[in-house]
PDB file of C-alpha atoms in Angstrom:
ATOM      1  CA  UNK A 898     106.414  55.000  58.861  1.00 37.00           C
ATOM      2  CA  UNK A 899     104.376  56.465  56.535  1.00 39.00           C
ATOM      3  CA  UNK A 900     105.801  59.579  54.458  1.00 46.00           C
ATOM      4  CA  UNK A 901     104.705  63.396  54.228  1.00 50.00           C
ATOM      5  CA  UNK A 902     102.874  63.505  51.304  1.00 54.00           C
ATOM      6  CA  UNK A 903     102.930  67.253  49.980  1.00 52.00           C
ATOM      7  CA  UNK A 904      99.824  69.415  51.056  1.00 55.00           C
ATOM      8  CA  UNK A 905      99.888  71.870  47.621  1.00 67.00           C
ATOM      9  CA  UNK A 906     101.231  71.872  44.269  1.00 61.00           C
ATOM     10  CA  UNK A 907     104.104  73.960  44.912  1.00 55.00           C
ATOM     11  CA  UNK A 908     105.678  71.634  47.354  1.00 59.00           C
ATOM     12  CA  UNK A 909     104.872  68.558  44.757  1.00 56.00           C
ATOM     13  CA  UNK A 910     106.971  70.362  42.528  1.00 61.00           C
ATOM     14  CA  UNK A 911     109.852  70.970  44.813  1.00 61.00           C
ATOM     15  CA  UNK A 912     109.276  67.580  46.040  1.00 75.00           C
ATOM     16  CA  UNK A 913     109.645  65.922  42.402  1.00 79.00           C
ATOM     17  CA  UNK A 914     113.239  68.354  41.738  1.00 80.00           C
ATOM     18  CA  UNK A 915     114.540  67.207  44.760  1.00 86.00           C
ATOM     19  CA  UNK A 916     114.668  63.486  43.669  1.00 89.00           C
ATOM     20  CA  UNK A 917     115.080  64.363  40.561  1.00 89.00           C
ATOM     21  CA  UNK A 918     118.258  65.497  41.707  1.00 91.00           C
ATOM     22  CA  UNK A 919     119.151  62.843  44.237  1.00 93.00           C
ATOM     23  CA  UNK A 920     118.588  60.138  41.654  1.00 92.00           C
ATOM     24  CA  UNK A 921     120.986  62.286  39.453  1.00 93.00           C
ATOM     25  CA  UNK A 922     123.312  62.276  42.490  1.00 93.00           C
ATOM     26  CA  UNK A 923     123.165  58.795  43.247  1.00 92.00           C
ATOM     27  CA  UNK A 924     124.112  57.908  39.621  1.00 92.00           C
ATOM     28  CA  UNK A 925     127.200  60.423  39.863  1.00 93.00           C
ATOM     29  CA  UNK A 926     128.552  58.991  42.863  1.00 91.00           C
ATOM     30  CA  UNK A 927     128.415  55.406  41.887  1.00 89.00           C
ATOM     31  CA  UNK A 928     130.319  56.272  38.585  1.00 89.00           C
ATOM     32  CA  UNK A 929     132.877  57.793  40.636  1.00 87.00           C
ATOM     33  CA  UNK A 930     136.101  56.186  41.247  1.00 83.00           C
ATOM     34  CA  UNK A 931     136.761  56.806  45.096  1.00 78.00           C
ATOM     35  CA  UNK A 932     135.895  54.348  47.533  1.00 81.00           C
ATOM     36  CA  UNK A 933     133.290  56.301  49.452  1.00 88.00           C
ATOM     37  CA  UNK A 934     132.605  59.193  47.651  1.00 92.00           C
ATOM     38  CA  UNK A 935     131.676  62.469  49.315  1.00 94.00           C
ATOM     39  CA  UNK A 936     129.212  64.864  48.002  1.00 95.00           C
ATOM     40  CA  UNK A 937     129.141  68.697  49.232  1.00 95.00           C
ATOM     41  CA  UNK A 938     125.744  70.107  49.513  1.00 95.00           C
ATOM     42  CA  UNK A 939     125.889  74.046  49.167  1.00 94.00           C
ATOM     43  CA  UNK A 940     123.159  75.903  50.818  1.00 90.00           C
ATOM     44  CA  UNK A 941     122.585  79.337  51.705  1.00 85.00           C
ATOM     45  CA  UNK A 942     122.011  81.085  54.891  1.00 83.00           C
ATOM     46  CA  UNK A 943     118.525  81.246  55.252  1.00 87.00           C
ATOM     47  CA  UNK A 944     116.225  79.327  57.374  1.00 91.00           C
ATOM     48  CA  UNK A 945     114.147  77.321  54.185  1.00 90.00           C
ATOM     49  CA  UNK A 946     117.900  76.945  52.765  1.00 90.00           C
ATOM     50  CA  UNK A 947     119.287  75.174  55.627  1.00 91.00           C
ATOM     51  CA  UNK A 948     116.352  72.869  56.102  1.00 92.00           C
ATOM     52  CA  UNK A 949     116.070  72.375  52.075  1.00 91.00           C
ATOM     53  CA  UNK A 950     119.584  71.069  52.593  1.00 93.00           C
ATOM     54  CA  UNK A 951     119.021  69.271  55.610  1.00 94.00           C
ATOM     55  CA  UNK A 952     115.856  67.260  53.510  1.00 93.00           C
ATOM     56  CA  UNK A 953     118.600  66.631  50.651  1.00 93.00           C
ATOM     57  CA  UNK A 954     121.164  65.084  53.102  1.00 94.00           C
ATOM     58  CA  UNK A 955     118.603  62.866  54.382  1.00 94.00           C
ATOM     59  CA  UNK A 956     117.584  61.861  51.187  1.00 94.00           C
ATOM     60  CA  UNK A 957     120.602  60.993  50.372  1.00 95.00           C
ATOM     61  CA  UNK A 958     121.724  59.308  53.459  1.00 94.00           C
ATOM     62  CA  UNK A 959     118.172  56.977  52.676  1.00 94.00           C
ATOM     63  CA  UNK A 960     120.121  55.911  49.802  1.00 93.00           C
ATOM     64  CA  UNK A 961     123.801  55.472  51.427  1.00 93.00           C
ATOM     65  CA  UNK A 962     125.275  58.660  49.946  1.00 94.00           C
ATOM     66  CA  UNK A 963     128.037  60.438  52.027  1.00 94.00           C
ATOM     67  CA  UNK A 964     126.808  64.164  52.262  1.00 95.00           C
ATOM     68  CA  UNK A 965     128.468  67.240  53.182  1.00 93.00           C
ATOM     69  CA  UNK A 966     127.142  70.159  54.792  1.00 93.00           C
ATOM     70  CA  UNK A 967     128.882  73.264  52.777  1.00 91.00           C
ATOM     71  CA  UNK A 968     128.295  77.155  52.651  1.00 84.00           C
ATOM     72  CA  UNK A 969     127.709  78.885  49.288  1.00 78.00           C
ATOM     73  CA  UNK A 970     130.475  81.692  50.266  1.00 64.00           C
ATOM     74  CA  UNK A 971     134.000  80.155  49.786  1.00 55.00           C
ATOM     75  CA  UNK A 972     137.054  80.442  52.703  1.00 45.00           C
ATOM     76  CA  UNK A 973     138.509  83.863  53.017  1.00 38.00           C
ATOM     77  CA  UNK A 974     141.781  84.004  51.986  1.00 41.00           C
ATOM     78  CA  UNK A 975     141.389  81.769  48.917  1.00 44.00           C
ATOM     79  CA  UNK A 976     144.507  82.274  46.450  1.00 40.00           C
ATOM     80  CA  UNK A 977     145.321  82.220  43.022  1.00 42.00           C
ATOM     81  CA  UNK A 978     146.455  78.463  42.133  1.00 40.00           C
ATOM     82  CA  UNK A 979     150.044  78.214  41.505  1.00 38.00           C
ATOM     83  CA  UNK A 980     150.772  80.788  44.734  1.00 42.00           C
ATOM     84  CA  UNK A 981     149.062  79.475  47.243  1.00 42.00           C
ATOM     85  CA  UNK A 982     146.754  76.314  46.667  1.00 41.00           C
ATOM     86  CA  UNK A 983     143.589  76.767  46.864  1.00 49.00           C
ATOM     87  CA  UNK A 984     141.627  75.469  49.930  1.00 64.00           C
ATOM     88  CA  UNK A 985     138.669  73.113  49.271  1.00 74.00           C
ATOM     89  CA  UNK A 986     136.155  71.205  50.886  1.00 85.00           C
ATOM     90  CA  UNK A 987     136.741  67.219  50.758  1.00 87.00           C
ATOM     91  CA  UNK A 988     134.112  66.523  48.244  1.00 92.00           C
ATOM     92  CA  UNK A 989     134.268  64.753  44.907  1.00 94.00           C
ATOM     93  CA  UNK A 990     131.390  66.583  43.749  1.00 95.00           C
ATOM     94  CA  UNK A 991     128.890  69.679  44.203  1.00 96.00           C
ATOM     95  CA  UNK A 992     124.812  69.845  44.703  1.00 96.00           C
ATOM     96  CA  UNK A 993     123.306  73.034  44.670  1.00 95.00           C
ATOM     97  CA  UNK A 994     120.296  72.794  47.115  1.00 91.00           C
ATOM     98  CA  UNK A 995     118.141  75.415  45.166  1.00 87.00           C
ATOM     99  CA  UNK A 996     117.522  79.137  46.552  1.00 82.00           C
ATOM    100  CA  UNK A 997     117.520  82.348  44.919  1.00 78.00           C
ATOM    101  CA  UNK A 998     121.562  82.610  44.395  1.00 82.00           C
ATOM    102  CA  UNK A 999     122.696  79.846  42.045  1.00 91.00           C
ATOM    103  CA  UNK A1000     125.505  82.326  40.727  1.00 92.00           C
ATOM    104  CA  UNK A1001     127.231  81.549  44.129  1.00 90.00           C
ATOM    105  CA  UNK A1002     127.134  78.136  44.044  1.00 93.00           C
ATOM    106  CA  UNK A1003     128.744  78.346  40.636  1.00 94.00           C
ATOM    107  CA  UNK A1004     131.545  80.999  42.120  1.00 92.00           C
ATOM    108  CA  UNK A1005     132.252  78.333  44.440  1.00 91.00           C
ATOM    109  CA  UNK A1006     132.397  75.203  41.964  1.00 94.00           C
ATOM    110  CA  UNK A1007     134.767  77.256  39.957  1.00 94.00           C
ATOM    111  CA  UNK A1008     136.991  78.032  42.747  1.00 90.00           C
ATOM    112  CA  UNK A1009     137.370  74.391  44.269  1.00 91.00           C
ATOM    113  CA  UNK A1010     137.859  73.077  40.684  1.00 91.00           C
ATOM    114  CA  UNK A1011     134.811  70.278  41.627  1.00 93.00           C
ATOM    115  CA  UNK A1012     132.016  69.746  39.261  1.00 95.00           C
ATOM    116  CA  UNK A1013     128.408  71.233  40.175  1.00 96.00           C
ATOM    117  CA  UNK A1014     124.717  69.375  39.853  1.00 96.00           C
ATOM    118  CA  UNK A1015     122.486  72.256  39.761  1.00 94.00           C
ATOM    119  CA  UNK A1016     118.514  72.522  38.682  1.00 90.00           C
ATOM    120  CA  UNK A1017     118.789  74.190  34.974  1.00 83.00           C
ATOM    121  CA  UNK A1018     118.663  77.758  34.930  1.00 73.00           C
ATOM    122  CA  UNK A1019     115.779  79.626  33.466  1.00 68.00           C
ATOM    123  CA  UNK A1020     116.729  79.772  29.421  1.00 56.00           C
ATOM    124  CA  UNK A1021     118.218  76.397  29.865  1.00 57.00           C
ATOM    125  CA  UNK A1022     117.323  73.417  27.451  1.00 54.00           C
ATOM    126  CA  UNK A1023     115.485  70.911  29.397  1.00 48.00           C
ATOM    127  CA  UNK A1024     117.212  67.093  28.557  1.00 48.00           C
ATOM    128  CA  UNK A1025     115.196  63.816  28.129  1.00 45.00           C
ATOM    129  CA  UNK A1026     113.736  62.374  30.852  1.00 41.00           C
ATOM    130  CA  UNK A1027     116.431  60.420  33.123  1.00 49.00           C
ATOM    131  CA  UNK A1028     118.923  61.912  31.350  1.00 55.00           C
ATOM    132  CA  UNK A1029     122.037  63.854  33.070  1.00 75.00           C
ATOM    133  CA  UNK A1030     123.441  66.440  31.080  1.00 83.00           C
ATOM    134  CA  UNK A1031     126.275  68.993  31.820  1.00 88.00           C
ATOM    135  CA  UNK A1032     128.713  71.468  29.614  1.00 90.00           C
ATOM    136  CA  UNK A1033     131.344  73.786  31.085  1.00 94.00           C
ATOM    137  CA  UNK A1034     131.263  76.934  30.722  1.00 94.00           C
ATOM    138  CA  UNK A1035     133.963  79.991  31.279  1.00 97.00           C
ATOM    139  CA  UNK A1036     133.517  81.922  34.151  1.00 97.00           C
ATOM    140  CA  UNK A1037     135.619  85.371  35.261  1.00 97.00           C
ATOM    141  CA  UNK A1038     138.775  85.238  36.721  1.00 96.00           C
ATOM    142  CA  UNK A1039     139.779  88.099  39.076  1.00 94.00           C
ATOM    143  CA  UNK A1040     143.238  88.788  40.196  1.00 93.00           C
ATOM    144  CA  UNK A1041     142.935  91.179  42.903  1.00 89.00           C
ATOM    145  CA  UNK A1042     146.478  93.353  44.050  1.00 84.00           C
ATOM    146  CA  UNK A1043     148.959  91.308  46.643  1.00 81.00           C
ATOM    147  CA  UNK A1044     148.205  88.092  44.487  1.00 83.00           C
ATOM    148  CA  UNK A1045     144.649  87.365  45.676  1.00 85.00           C
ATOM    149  CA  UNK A1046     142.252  85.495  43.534  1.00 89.00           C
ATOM    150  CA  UNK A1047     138.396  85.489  42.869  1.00 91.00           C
ATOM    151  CA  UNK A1048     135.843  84.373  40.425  1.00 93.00           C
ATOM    152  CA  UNK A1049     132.652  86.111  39.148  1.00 95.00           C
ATOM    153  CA  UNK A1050     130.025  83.285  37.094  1.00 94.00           C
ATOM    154  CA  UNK A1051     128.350  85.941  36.211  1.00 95.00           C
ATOM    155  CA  UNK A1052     129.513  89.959  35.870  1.00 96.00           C
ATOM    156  CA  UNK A1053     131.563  92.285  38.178  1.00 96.00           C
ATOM    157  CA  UNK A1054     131.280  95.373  38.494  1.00 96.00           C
ATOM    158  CA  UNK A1055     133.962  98.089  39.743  1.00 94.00           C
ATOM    159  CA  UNK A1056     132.754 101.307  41.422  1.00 93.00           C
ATOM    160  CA  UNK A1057     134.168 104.016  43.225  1.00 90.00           C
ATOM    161  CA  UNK A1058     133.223 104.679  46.882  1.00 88.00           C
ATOM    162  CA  UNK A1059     133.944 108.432  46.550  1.00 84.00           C
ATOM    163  CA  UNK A1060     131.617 111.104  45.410  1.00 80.00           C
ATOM    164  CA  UNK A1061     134.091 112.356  43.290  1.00 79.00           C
ATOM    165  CA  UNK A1062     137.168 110.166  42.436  1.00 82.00           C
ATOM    166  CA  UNK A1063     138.596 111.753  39.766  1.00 83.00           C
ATOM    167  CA  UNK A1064     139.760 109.639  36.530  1.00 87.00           C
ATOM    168  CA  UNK A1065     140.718 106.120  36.341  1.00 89.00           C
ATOM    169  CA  UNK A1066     143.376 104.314  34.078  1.00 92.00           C
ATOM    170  CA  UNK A1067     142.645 101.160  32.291  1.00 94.00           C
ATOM    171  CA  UNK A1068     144.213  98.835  29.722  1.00 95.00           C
ATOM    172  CA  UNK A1069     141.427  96.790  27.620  1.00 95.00           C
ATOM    173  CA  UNK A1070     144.113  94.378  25.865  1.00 95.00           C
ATOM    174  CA  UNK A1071     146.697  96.704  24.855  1.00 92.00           C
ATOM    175  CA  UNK A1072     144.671  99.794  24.623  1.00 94.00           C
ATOM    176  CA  UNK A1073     145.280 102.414  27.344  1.00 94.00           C
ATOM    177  CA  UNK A1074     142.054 104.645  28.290  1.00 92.00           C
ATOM    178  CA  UNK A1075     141.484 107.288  30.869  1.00 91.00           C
ATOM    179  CA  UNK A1076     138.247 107.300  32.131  1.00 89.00           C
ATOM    180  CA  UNK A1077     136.476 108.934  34.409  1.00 88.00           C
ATOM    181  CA  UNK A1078     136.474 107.549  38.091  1.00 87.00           C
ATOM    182  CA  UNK A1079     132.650 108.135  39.323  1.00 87.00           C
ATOM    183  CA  UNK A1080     131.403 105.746  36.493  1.00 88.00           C
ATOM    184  CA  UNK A1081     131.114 102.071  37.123  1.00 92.00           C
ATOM    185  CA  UNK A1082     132.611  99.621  34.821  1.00 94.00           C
ATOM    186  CA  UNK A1083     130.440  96.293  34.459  1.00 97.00           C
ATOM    187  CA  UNK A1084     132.570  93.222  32.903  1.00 98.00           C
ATOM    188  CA  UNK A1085     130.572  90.218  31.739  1.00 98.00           C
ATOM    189  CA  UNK A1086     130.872  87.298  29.438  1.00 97.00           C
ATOM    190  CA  UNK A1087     130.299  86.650  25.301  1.00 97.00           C
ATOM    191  CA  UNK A1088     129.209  83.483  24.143  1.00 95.00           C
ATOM    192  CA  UNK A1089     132.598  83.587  22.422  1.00 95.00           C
ATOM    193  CA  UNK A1090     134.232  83.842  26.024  1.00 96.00           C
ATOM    194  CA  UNK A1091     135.448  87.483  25.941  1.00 97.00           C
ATOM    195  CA  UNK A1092     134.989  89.957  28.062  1.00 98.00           C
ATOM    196  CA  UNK A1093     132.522  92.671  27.888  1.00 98.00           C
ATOM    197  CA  UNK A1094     133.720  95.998  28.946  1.00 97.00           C
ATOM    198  CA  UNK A1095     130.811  98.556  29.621  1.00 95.00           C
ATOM    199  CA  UNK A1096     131.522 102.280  30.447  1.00 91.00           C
ATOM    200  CA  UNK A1097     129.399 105.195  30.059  1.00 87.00           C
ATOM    201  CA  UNK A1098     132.639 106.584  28.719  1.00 85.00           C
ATOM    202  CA  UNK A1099     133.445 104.516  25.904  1.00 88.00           C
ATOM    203  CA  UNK A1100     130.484 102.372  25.236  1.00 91.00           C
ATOM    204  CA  UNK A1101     130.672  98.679  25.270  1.00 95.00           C
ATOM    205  CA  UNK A1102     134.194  96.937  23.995  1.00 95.00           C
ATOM    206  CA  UNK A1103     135.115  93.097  23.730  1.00 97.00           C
ATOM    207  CA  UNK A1104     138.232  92.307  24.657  1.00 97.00           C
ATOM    208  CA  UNK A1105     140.627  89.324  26.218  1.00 95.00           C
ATOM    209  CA  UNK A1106     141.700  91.028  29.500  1.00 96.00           C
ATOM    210  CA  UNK A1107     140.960  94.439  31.432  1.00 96.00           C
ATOM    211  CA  UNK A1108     143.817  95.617  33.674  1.00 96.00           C
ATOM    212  CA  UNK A1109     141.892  98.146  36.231  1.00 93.00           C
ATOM    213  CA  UNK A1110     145.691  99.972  36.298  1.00 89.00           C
ATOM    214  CA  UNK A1111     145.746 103.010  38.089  1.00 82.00           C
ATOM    215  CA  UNK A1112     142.878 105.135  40.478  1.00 77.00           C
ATOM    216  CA  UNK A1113     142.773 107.795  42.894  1.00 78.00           C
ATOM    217  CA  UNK A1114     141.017 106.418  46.352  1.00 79.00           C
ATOM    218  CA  UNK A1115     138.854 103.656  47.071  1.00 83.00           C
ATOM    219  CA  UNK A1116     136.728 101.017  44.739  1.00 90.00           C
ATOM    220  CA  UNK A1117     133.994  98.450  45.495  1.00 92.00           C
ATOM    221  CA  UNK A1118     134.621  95.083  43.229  1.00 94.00           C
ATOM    222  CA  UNK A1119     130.839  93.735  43.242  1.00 94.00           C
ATOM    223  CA  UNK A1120     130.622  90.097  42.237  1.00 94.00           C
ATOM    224  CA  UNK A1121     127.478  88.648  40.936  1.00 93.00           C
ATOM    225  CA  UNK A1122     125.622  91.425  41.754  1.00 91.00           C
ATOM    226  CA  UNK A1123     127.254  91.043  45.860  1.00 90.00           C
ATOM    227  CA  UNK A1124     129.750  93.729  47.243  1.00 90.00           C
ATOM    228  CA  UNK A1125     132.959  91.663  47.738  1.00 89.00           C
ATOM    229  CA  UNK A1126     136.156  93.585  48.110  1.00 89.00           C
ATOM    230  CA  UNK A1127     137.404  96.695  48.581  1.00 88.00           C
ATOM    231  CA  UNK A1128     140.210  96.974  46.178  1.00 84.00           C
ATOM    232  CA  UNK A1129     142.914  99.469  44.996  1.00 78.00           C
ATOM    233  CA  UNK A1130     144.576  99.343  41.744  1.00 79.00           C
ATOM    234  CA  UNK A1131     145.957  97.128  40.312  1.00 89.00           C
ATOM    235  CA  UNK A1132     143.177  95.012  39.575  1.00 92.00           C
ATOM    236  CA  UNK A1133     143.315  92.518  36.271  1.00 95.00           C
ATOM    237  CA  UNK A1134     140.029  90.402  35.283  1.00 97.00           C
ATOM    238  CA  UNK A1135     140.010  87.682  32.495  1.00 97.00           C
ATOM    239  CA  UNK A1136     137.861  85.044  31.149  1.00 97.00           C
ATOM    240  CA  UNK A1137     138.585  81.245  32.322  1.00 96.00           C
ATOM    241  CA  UNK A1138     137.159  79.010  29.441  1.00 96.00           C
ATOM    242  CA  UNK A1139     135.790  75.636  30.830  1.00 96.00           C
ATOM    243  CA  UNK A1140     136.371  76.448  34.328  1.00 96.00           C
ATOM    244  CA  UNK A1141     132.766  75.733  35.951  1.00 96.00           C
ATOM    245  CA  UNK A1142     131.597  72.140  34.794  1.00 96.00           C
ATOM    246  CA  UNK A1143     128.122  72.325  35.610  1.00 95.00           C
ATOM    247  CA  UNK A1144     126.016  68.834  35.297  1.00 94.00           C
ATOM    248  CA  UNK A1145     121.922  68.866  35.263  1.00 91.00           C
ATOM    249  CA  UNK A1146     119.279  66.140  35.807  1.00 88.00           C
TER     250      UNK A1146
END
């Protein structure tokens, strides 16, 4: 049977990265120790992300690649390792099967502890040609109250739900500043791998750890630019150096 040959440029092009990144796969999974190594394909929710997957898994079925259907939103309940372990797909690797929220896929590499193949990110240096790159890189570490765990790759941000909230407490390092409460804080990453503390408040401060300490009513943790939780003080965030090991074809 003759194959689909692409019909415009645009689907050329997403027809070239996707074996670009099965060949990529295919050479990960045959370096891999395991006997029949599975590889988790995380896809979004949408009807072109379920059937970009679907063309990914076939692909790699074609070339006798065990292939895992996985969503980009990890379990509920997930837990800070060391309390409760973790829950995690079984897969011995990640592939990110392209949409328009890689910062999810990367939440969810970081949680599971499994490496990620993912397209290079716009800003990215490209690699040679057949070449497979990858670096790790820290991502944010969230410790929500009652022990509960969650990662930002990205930024969070921490916003009150009430029109008027009052003032907030918060410890950057050892450094104790009131605040006030109707002003969103947005935490992000350094190259150095320190947080970055903005506040209309008090500017924008680098420091090792923010402790979110004490609050009057309701807050909205946003991660990666997604409303996530609903949280109440205490809430402590921190950088995780090396966390997300992200490969690229």
């Amino acid at each position: 049977m003759l194959s689909r040959q692409p019909s415009t440029r645009a689907e050329a092009r997403v027809d070239i990265e996707a074996e670009c990144l099965v060949t990529a796969a295919a050479r990960i999974v045959g370096s891999l120790p395991a006997a029949r190594p599975v590889l988790g394909v995380l896809r979004g929710f949408s009807r072109a992300d379920r059937d970009r997957a679907r063309s990914l898994r076939n692909r790699l079925a074609e070339r006798g690649i065990h292939a895992a259907d996985l969503s980009l939103v990890p379990d509920a309940g997930d837990r800070e390792p060391g309390r409760v372990p973790v829950p995690r797909p079984r897969a011995d690797v990640l592939l990110y099967a392209g949409g328009p929220q890689p910062e999810h896929a990367m939440r969810a590499a970081a949680l599971w502890h499994l490496p990620l193949l993912i397209e290079r990110q716009e800003g990215e240096e490209g690699g040679e040609l057949n070449s497979l790159g990858g670096h790790r890189r820290a991502v944010l570490g969230v410790h929500l109250s009652g022990g509960a765990f969650d990662i930002a790759a990205r930024e969070s941000v921490i916003a009150s739900l009430q029109p008027q909230p009052g003032r907030v407490r918060l410890i950057l390092d050892n450094e104790k500043i009131t605040a006030p409460g109707d002003q969103p804080l947005r935490v992000t990453l350094t190259d150095k791998d320190l947080l970055r503390v903005s506040g209309n408040a008090f500017g924008s401060r680098q420091v090792r750890r923010l402790r979110f300490e004490r609050a009057w009513g309701a807050y909205r943790l946003d991660i990666d630019g997604t409303p996530a939780h609903d949280v109440h003080a205490p809430l402590r965030i921190e950088a995780l150096p090396g966390r997300l090991h992200l490969l690229h074809p």
